[in-house]
mmCIF file with all atom_site columns, C-alpha atoms in Angstrom:
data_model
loop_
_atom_site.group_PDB
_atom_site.id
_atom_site.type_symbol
_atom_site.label_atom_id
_atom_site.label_alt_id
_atom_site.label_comp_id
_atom_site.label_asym_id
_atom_site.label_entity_id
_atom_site.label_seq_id
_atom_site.pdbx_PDB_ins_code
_atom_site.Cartn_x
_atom_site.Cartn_y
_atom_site.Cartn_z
_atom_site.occupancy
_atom_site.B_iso_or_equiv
_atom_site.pdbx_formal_charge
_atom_site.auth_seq_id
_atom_site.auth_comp_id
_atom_site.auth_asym_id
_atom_site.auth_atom_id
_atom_site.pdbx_PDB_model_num
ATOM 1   C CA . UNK A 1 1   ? 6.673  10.823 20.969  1.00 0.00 ? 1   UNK A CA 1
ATOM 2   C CA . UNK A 1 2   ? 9.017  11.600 17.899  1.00 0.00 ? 2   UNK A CA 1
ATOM 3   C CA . UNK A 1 3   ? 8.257  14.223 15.942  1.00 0.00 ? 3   UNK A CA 1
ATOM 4   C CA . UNK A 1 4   ? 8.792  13.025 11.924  1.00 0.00 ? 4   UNK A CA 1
ATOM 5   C CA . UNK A 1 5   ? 10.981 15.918 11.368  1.00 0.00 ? 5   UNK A CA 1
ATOM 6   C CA . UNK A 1 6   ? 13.438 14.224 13.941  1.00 0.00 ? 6   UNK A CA 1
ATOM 7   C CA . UNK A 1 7   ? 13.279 11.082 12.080  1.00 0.00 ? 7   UNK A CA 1
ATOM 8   C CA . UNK A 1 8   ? 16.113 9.784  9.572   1.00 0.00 ? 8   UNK A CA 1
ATOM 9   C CA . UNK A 1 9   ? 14.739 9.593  6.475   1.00 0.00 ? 9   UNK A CA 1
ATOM 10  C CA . UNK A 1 10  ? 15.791 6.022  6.086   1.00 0.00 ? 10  UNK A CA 1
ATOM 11  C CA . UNK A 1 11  ? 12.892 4.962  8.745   1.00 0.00 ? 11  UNK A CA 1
ATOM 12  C CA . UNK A 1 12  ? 10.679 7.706  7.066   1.00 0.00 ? 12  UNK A CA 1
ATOM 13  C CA . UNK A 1 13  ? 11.305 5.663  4.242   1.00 0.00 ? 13  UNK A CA 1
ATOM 14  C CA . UNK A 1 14  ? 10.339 2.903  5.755   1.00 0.00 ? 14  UNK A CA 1
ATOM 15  C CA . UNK A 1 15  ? 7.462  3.743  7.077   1.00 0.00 ? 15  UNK A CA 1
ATOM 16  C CA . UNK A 1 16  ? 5.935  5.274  3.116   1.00 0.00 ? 16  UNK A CA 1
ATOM 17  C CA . UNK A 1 17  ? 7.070  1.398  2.522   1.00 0.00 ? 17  UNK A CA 1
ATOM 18  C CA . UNK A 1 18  ? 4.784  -0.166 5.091   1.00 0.00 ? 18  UNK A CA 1
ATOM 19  C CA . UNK A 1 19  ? 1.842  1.910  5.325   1.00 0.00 ? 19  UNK A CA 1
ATOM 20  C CA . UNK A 1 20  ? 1.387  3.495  1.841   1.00 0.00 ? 20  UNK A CA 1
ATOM 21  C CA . UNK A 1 21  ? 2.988  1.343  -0.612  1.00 0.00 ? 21  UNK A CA 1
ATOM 22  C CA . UNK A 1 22  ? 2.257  -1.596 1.630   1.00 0.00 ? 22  UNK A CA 1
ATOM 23  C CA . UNK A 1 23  ? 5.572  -3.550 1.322   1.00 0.00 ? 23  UNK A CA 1
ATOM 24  C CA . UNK A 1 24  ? 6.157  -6.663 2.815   1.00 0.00 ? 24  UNK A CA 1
ATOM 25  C CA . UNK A 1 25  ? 8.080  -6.828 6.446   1.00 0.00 ? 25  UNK A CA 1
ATOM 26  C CA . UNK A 1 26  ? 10.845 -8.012 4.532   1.00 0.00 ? 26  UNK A CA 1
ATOM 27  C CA . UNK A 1 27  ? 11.446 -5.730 1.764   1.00 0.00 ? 27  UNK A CA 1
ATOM 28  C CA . UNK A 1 28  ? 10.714 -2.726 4.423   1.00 0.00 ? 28  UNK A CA 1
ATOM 29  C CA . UNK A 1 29  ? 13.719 -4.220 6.239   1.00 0.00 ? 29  UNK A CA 1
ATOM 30  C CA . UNK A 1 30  ? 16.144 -4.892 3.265   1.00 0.00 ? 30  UNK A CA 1
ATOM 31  C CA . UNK A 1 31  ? 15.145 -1.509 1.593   1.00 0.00 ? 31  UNK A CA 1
ATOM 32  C CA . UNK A 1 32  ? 15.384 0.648  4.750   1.00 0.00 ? 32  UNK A CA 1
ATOM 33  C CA . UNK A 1 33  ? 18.722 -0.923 5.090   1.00 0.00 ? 33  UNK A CA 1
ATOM 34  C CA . UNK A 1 34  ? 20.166 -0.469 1.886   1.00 0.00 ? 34  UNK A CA 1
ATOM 35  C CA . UNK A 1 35  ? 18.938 3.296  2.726   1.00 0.00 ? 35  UNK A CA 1
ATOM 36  C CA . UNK A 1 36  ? 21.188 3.266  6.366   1.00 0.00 ? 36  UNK A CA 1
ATOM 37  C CA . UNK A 1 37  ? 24.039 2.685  4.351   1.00 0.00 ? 37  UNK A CA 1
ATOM 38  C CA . UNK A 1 38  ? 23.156 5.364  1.266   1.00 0.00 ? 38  UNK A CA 1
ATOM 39  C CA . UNK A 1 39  ? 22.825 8.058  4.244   1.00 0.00 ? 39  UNK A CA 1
ATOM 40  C CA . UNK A 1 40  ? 25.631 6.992  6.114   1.00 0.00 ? 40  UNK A CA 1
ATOM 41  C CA . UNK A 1 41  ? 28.097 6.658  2.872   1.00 0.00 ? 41  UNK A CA 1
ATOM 42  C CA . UNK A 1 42  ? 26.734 10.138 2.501   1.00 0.00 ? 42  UNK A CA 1
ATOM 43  C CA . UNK A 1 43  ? 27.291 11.348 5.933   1.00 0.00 ? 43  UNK A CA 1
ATOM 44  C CA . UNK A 1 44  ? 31.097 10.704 5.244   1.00 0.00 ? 44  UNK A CA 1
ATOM 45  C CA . UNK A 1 45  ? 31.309 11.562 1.314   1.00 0.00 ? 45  UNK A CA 1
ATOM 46  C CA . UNK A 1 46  ? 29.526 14.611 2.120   1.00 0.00 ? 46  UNK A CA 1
ATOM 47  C CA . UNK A 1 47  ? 31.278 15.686 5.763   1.00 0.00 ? 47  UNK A CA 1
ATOM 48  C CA . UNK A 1 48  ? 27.497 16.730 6.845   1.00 0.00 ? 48  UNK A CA 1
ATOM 49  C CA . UNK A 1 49  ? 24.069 16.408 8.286   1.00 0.00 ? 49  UNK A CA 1
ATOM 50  C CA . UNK A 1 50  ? 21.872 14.221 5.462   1.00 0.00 ? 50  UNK A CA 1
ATOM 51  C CA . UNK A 1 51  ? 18.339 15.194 5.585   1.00 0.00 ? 51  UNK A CA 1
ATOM 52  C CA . UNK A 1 52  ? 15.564 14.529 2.891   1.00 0.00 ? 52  UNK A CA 1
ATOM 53  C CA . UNK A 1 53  ? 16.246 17.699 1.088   1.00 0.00 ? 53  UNK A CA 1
ATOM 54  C CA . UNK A 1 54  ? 19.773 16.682 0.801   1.00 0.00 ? 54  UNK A CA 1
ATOM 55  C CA . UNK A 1 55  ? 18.806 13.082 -0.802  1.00 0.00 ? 55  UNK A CA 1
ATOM 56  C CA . UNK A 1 56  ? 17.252 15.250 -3.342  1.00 0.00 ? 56  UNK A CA 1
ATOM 57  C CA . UNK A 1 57  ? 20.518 16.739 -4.505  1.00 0.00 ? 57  UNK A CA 1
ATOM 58  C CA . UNK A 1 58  ? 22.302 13.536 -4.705  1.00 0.00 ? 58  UNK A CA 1
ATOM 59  C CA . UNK A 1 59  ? 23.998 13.287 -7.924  1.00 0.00 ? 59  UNK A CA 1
ATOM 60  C CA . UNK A 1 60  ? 25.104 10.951 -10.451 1.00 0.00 ? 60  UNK A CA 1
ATOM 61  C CA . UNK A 1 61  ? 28.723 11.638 -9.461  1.00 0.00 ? 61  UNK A CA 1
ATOM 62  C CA . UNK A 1 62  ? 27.583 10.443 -5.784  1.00 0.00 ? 62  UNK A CA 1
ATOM 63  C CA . UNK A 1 63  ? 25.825 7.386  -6.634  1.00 0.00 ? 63  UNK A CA 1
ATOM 64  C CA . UNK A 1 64  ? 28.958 6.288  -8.637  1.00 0.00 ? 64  UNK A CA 1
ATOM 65  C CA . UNK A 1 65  ? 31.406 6.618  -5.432  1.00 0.00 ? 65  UNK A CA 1
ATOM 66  C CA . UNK A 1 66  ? 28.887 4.824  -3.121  1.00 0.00 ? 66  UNK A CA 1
ATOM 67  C CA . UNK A 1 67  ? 28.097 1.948  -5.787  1.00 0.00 ? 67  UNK A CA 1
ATOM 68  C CA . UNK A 1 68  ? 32.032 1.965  -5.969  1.00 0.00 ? 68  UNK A CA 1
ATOM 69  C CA . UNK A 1 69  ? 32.331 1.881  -2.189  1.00 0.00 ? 69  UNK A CA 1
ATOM 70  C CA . UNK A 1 70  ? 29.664 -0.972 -1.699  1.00 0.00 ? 70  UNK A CA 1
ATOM 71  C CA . UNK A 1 71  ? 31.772 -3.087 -4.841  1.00 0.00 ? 71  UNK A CA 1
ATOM 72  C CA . UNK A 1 72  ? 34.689 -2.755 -2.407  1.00 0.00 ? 72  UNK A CA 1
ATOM 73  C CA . UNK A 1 73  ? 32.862 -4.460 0.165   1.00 0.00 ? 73  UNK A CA 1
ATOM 74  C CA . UNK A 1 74  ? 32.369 -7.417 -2.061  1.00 0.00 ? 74  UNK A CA 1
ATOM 75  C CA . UNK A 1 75  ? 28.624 -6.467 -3.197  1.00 0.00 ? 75  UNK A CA 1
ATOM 76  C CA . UNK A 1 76  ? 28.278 -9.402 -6.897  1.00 0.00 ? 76  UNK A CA 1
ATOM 77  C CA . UNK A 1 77  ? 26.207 -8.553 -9.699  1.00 0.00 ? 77  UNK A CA 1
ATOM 78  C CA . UNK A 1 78  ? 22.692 -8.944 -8.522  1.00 0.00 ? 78  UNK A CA 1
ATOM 79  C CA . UNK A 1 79  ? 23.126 -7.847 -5.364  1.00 0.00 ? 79  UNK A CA 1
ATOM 80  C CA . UNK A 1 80  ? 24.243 -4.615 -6.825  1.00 0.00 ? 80  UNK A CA 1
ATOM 81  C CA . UNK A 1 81  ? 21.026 -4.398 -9.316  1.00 0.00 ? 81  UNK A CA 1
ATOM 82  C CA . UNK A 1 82  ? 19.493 -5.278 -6.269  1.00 0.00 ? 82  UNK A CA 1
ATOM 83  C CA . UNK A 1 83  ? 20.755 -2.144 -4.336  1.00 0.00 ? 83  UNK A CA 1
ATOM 84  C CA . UNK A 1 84  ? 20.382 0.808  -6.894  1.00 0.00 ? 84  UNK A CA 1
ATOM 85  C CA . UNK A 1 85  ? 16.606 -0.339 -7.047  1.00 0.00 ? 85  UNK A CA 1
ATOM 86  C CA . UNK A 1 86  ? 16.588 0.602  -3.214  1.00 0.00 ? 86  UNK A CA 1
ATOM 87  C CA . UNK A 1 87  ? 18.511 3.478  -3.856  1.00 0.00 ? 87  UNK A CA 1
ATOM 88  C CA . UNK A 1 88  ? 16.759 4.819  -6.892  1.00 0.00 ? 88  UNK A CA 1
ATOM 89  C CA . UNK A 1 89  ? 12.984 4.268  -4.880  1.00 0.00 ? 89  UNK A CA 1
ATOM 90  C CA . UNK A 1 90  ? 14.933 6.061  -1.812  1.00 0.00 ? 90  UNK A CA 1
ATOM 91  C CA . UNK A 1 91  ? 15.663 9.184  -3.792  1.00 0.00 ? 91  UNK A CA 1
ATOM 92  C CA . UNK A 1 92  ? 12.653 9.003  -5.700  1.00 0.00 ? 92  UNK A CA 1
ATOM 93  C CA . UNK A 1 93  ? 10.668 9.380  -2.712  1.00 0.00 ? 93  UNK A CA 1
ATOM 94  C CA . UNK A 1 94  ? 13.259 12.405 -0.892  1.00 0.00 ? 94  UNK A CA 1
ATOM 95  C CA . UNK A 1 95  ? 12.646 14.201 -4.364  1.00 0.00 ? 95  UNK A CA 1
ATOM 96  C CA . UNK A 1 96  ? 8.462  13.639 -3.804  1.00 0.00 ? 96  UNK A CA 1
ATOM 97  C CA . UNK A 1 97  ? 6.660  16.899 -3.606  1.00 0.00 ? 97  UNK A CA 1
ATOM 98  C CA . UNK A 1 98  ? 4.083  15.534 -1.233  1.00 0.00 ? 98  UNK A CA 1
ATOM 99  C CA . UNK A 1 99  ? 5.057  15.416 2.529   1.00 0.00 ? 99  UNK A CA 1
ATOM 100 C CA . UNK A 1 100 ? 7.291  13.161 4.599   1.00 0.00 ? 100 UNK A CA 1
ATOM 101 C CA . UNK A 1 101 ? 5.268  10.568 6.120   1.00 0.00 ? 101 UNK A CA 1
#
């Protein structure tokens, strides 16, 4: 079995989603995906690892060049209010005091 320390936090994430906050099937999915990409734009943006602690030092200056990134990629209006809700619950939760799920 996987330990939740080997987990990425995007399916950590999800799983605070589904069992605690008790989000539908489809907002687990479209959430937990909007956090793939966050981690993986930060993987790059970064050069390095991206673990919970390091969602909690995200900064404004980050969130700018991945919103910027995802506009590239065609992401409209509402789809990008859309995402930064995702993102902003995502780091919201990295930055919890209480443990990972």
């Amino acid at each position: 079995m996987t330990s939740p320390d080997t987990l990425p936090p995007s399916m950590l994430w999800a799983t605070h989603l589904a069992r605690d906050r008790m989000r539908s099937v489809h907002t687990v999915r479209a959430y937990r995906a909007v956090a793939e990409r966050l981690t993986a734009f930060l993987v790059g943006h970064w050069a390095g690892a991206v673990d919970r602690a390091a969602l909690g030092r995200t900064s404004t200056a980050d969130l700018r060049a991945y919103l910027a990134y995802r506009r590239g990629q065609g992401l409209g209006n509402a789809s990008a209010a859309r995402e930064l809700s995702a993102v902003r619950g995502f780091l919201a939760w990295a930055n919890a005091d209480a443990e990972p799920p």
